PDB file of C-alpha atoms in Angstrom:
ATOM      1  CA  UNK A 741      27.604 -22.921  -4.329  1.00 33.00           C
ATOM      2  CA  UNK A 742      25.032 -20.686  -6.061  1.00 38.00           C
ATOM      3  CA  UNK A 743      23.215 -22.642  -9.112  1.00 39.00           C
ATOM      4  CA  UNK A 744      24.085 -21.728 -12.375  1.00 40.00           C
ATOM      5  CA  UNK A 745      21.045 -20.273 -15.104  1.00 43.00           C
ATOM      6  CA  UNK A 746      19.571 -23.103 -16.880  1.00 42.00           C
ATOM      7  CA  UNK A 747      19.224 -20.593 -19.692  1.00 44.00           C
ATOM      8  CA  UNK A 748      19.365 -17.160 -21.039  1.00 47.00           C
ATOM      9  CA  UNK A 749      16.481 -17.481 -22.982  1.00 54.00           C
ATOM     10  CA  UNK A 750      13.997 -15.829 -19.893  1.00 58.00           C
ATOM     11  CA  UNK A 751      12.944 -12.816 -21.963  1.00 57.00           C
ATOM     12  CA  UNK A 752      13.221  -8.843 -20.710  1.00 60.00           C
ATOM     13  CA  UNK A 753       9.796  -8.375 -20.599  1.00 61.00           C
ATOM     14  CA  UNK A 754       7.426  -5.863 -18.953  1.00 72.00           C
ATOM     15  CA  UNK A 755       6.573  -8.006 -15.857  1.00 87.00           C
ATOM     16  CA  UNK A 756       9.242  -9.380 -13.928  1.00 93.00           C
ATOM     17  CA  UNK A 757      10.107 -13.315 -14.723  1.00 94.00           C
ATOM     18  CA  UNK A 758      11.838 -16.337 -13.206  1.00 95.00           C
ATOM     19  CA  UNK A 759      12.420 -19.918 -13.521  1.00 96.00           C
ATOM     20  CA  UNK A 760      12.846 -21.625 -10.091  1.00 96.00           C
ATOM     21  CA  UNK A 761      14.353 -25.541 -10.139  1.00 95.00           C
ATOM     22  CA  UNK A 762      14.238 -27.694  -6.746  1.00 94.00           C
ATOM     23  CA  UNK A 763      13.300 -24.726  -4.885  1.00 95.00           C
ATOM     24  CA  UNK A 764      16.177 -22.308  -6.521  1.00 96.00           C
ATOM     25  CA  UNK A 765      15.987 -19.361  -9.201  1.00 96.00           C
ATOM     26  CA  UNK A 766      17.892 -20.517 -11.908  1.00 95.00           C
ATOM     27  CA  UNK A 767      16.800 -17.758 -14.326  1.00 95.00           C
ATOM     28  CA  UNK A 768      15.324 -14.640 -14.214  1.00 94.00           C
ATOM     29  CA  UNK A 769      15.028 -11.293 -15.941  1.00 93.00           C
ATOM     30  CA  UNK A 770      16.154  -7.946 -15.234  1.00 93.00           C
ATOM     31  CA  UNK A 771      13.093  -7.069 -14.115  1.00 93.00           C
ATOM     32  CA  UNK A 772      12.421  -9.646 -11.782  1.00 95.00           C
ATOM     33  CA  UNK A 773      15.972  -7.960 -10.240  1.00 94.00           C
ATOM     34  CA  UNK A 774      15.038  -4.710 -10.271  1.00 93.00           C
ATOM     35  CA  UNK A 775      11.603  -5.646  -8.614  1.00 94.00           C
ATOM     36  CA  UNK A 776      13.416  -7.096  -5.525  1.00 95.00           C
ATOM     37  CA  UNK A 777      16.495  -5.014  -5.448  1.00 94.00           C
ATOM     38  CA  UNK A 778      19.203  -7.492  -6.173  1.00 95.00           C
ATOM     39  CA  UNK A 779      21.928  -7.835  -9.127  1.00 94.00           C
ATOM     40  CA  UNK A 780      20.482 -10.054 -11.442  1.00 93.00           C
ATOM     41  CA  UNK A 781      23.631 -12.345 -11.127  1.00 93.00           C
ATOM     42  CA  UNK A 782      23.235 -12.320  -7.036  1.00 93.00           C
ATOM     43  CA  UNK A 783      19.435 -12.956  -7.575  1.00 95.00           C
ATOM     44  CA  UNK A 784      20.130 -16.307  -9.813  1.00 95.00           C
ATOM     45  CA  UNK A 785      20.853 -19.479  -7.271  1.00 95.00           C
ATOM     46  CA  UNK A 786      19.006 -17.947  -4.476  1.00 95.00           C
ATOM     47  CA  UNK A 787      16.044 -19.911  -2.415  1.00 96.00           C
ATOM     48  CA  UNK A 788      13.176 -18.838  -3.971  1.00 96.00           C
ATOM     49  CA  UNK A 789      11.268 -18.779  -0.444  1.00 96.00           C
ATOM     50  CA  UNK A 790      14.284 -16.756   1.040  1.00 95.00           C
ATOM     51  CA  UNK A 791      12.399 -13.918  -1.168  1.00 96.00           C
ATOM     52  CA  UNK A 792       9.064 -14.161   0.000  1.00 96.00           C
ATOM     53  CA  UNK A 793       7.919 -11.941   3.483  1.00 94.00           C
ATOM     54  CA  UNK A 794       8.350 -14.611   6.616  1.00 94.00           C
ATOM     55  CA  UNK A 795       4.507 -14.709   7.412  1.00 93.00           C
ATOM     56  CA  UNK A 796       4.022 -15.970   3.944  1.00 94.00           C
ATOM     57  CA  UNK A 797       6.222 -18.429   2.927  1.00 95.00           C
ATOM     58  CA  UNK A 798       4.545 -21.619   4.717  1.00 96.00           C
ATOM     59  CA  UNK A 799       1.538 -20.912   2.558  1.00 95.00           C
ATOM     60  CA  UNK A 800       3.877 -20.247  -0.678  1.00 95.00           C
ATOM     61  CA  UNK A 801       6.046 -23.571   0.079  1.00 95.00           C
ATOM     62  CA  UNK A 802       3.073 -25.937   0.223  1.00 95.00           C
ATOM     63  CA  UNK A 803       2.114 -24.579  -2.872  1.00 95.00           C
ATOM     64  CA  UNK A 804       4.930 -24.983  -4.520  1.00 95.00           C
ATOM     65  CA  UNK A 805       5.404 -28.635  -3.195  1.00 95.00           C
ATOM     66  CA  UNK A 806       2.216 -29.659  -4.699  1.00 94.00           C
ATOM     67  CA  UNK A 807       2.266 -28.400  -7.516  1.00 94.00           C
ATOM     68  CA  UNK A 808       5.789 -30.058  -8.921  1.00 93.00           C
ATOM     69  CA  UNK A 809       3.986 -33.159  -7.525  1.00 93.00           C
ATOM     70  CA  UNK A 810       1.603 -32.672  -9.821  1.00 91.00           C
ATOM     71  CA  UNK A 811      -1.497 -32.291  -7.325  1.00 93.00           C
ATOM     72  CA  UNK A 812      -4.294 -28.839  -8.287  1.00 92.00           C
ATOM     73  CA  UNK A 813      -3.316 -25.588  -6.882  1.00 93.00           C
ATOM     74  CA  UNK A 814      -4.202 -21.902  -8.008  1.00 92.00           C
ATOM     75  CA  UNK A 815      -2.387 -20.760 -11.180  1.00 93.00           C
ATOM     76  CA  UNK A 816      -2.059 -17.384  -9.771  1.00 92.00           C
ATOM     77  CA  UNK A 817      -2.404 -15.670  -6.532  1.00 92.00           C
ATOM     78  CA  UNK A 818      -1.065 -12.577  -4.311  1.00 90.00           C
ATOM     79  CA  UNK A 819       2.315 -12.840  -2.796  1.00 93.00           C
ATOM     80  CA  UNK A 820       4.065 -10.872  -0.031  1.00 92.00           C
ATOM     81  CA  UNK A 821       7.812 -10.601  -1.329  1.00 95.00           C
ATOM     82  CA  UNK A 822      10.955  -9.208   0.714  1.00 94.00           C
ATOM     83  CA  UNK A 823      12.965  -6.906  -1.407  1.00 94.00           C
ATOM     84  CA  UNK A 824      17.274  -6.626  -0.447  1.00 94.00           C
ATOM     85  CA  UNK A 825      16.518  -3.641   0.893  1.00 93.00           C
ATOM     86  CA  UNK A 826      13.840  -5.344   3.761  1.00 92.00           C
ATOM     87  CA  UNK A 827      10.859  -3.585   1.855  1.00 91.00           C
ATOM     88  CA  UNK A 828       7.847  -5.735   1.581  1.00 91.00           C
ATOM     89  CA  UNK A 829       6.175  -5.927  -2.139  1.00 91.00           C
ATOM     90  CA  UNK A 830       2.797  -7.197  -3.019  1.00 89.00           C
ATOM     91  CA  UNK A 831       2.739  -9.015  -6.188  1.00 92.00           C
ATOM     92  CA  UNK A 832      -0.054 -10.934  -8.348  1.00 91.00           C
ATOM     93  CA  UNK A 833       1.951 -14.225  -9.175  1.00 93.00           C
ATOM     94  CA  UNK A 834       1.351 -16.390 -12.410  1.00 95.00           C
ATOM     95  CA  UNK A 835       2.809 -19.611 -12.395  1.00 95.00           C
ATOM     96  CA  UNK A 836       3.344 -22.631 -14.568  1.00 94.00           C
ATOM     97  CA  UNK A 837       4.944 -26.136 -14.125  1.00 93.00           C
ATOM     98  CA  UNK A 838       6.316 -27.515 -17.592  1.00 91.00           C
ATOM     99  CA  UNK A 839       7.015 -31.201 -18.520  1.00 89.00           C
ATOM    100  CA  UNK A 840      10.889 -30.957 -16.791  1.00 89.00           C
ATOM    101  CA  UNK A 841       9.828 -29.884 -13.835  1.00 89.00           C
ATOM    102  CA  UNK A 842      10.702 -26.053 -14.292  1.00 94.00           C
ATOM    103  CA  UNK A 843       8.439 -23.483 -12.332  1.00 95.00           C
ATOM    104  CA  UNK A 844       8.279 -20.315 -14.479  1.00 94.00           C
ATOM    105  CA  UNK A 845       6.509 -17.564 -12.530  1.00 95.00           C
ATOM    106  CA  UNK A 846       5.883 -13.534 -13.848  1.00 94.00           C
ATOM    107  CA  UNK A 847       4.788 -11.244 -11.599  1.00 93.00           C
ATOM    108  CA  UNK A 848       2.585  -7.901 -11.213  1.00 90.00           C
ATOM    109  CA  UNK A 849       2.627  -5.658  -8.771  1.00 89.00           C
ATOM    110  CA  UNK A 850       0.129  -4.901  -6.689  1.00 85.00           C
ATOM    111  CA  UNK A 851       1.933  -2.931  -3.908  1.00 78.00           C
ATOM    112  CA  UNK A 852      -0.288   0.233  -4.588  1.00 74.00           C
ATOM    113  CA  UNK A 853      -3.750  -1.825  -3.947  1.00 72.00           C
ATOM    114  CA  UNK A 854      -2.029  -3.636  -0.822  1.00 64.00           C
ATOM    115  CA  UNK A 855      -1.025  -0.322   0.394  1.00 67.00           C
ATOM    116  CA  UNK A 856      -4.680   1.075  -0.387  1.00 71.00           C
ATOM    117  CA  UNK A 857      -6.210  -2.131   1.196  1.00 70.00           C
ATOM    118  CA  UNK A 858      -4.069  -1.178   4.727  1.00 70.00           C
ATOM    119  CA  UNK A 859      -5.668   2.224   4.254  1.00 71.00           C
ATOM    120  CA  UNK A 860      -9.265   1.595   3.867  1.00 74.00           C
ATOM    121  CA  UNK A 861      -9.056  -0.779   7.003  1.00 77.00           C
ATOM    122  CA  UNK A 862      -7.507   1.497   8.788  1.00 78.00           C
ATOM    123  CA  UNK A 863     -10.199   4.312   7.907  1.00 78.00           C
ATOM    124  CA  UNK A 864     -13.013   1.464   8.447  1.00 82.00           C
ATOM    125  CA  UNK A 865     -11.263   1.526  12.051  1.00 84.00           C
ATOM    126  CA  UNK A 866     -11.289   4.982  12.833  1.00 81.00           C
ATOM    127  CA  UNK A 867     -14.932   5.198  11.568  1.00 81.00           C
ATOM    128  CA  UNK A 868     -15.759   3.027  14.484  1.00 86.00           C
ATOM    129  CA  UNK A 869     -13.469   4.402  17.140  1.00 85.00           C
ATOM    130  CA  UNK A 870     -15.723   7.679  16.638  1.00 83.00           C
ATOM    131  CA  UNK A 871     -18.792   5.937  16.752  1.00 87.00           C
ATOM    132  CA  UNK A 872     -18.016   4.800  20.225  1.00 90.00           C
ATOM    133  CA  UNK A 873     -17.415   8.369  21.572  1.00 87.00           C
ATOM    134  CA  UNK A 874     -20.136   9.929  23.083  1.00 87.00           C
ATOM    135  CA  UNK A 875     -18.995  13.784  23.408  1.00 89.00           C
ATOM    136  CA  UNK A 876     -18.155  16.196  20.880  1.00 86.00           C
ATOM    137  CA  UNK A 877     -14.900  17.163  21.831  1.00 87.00           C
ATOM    138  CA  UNK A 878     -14.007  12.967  22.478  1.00 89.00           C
ATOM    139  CA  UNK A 879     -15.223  12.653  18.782  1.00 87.00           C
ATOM    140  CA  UNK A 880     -13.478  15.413  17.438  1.00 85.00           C
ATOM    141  CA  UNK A 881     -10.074  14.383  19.222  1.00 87.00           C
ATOM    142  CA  UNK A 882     -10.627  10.773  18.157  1.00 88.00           C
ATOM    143  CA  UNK A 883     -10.822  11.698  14.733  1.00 85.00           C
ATOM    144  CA  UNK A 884      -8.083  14.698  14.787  1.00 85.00           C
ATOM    145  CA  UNK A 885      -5.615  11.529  16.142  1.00 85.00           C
ATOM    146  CA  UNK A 886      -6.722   9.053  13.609  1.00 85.00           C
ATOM    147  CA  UNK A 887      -6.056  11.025  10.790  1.00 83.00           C
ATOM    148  CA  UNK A 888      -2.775  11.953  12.066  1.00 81.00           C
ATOM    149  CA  UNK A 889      -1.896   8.254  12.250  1.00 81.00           C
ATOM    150  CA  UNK A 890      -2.987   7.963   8.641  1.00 80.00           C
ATOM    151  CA  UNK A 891      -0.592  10.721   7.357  1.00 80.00           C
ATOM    152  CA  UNK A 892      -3.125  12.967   6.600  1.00 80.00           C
ATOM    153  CA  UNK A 893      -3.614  16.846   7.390  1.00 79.00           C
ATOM    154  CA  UNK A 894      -7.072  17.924   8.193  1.00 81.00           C
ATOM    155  CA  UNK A 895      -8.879  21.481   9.174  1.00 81.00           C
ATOM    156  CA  UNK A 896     -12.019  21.709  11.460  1.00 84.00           C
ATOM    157  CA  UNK A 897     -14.246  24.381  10.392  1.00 84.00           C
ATOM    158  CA  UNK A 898     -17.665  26.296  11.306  1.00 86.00           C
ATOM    159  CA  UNK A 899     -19.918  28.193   8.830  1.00 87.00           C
ATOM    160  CA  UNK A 900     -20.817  31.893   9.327  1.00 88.00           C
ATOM    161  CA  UNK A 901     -23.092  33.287   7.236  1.00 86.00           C
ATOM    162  CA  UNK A 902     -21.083  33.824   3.915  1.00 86.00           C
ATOM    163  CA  UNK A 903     -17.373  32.590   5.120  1.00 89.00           C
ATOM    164  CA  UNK A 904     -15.994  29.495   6.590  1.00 87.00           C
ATOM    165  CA  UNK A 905     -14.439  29.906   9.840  1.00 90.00           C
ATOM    166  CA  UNK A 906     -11.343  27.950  10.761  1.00 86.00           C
ATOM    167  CA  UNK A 907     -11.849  26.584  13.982  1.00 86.00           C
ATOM    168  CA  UNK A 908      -8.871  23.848  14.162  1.00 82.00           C
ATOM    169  CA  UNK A 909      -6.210  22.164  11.858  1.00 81.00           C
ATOM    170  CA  UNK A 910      -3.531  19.672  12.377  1.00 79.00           C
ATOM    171  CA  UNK A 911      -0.874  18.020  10.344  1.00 78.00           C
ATOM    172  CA  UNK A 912       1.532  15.269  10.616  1.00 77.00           C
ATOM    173  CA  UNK A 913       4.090  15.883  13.485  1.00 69.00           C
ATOM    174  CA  UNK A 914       2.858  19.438  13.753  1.00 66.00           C
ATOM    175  CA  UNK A 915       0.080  20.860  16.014  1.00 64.00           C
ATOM    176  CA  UNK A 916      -1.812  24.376  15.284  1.00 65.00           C
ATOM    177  CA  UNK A 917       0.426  26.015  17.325  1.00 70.00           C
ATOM    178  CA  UNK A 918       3.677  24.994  15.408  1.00 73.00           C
ATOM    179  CA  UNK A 919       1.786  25.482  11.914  1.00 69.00           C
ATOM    180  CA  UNK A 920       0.772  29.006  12.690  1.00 69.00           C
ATOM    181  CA  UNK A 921       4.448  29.699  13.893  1.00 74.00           C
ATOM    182  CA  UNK A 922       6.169  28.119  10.481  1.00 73.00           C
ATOM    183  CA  UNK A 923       3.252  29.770   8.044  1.00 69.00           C
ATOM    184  CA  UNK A 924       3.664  33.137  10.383  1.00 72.00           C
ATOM    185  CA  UNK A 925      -0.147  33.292  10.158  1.00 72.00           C
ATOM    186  CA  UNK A 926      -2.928  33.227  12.691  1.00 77.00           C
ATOM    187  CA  UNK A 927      -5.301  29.928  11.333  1.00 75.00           C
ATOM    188  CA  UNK A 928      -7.763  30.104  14.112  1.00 79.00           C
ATOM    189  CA  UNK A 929     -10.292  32.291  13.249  1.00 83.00           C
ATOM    190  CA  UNK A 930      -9.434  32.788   9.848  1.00 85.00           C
ATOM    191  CA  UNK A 931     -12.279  33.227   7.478  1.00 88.00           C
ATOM    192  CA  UNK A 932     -12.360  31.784   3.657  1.00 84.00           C
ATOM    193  CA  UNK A 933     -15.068  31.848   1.306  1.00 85.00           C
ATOM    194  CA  UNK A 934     -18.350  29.628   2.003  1.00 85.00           C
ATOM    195  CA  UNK A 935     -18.016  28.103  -1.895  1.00 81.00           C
ATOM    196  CA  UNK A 936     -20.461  25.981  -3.819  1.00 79.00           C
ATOM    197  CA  UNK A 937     -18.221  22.846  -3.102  1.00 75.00           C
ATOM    198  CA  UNK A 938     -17.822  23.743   0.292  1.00 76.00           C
ATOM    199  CA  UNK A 939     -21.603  24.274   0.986  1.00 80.00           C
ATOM    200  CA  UNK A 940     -22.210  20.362  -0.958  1.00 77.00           C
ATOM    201  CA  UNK A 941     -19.649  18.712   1.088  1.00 74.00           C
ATOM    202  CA  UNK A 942     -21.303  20.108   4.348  1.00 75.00           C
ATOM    203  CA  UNK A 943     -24.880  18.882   2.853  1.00 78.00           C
ATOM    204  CA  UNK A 944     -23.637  15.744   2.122  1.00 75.00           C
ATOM    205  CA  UNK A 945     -20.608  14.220   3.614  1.00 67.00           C
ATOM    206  CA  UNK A 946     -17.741  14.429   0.861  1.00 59.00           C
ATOM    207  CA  UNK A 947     -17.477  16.089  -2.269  1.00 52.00           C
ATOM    208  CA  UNK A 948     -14.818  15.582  -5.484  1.00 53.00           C
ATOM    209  CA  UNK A 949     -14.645  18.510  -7.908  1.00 54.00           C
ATOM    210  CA  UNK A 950     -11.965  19.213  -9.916  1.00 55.00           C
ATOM    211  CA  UNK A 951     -11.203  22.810  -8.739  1.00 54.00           C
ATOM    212  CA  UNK A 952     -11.187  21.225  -5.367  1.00 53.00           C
ATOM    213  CA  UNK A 953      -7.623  21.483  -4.144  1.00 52.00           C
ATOM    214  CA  UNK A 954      -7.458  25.051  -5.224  1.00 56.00           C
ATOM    215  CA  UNK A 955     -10.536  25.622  -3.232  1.00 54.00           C
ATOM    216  CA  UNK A 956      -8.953  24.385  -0.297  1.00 53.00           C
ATOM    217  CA  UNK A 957      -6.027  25.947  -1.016  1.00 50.00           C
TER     218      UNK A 957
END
């Protein structure tokens, strides 16, 4: 039988909020429903740890344990959470234990720095796959598949005395051959303008300016 809310004084809020009593949400906000995906009247009576991502919730139950016991643990910490829907979200959690024995707990989301985290390692990765090829074309290949992986689109490209000469591009799922069929353009051997930000980036290694997409455009 699902428990009832202690209370309906758990305010809306910005961040998402919840009460959890011997191991249950008892009360919670819309937010906190919204956040993980549920109803807020499905959400209230459910195991707290039944909402946090399976290789986390050891660490997340021992916490909790001590901390109604009374012993010192971290006030606030990142969380991997399990929406309805199966989606994983990262949270910063804030937690508080109150004279009865209530947990209250807000949360914020940190799902866009977990996701950026994943992305950095992942370059850091690919960095040193090409560092361990020894030939030009291995390096370029290396890098061409890495960046696929990643989700990104990237061009390969050879200056010639005023212009930029496209030597290469791929995208994700699609090869230069399938590219130049759907853009009904040859891109091999096109030539573009050799521009001021173009010219920096090949000096030094990367370049942000503020006309840059359109550049690359």
């Amino acid at each position: 039988m699902a428990a009832r809310s202690t209370s309906q004084t758990v305010p809306a809020g910005v961040l998402p909020l919840g009460v959890i009593r011997d191991g249950r949400i008892v009360d919670a906000n819309e937010r906190l429903a919204q956040f993980l995906g549920y109803d807020l009247a499905d959400l209230v009576g459910k195991r707290f740890l039944d909402l946090v991502a399976v290789h986390d919730r050891e660490r997340v139950r021992e916490r909790y344990e001590r901390r109604v016991r009374g012993e010192s643990v971290p006030d606030s910490y990142e969380i991997a959470l399990l929406r309805k829907d199966g989606v994983q979200r990262h949270a910063e959690v804030y937690v508080a234990l109150d004279a009865s024995g209530l947990v209250t707990f807000e949360l914020a989301d940190r799902s866009h720095l977990a996701s950026r985290r994943a992305h950095l390692r992942a370059l850091a990765g690919l960095g040193a796959a090409v560092q361990r090829e020894h030939t030009e074309e291995r390096i370029f290949a290396t890098l061409a598949d890495g960046l696929l992986a990643l989700g990104m689109a990237w061009a390969r490209v050879r200056p010639e005395g005023d212009a930029l000469v496209v030597l290469d591009v791929g995208a994700p799922n699609a090869g230069t051959e399938q590219l130049e069929r759907e853009a009904s353009i040859e891109v091999r051997g096109r030539r573009g303008p050799w521009t001021a930000p173009a010219r920096r980036a090949w000096r030094e290694g990367s370049v942000y300016a503020d006309d840059l997409p359109l550049v690359a455009g």
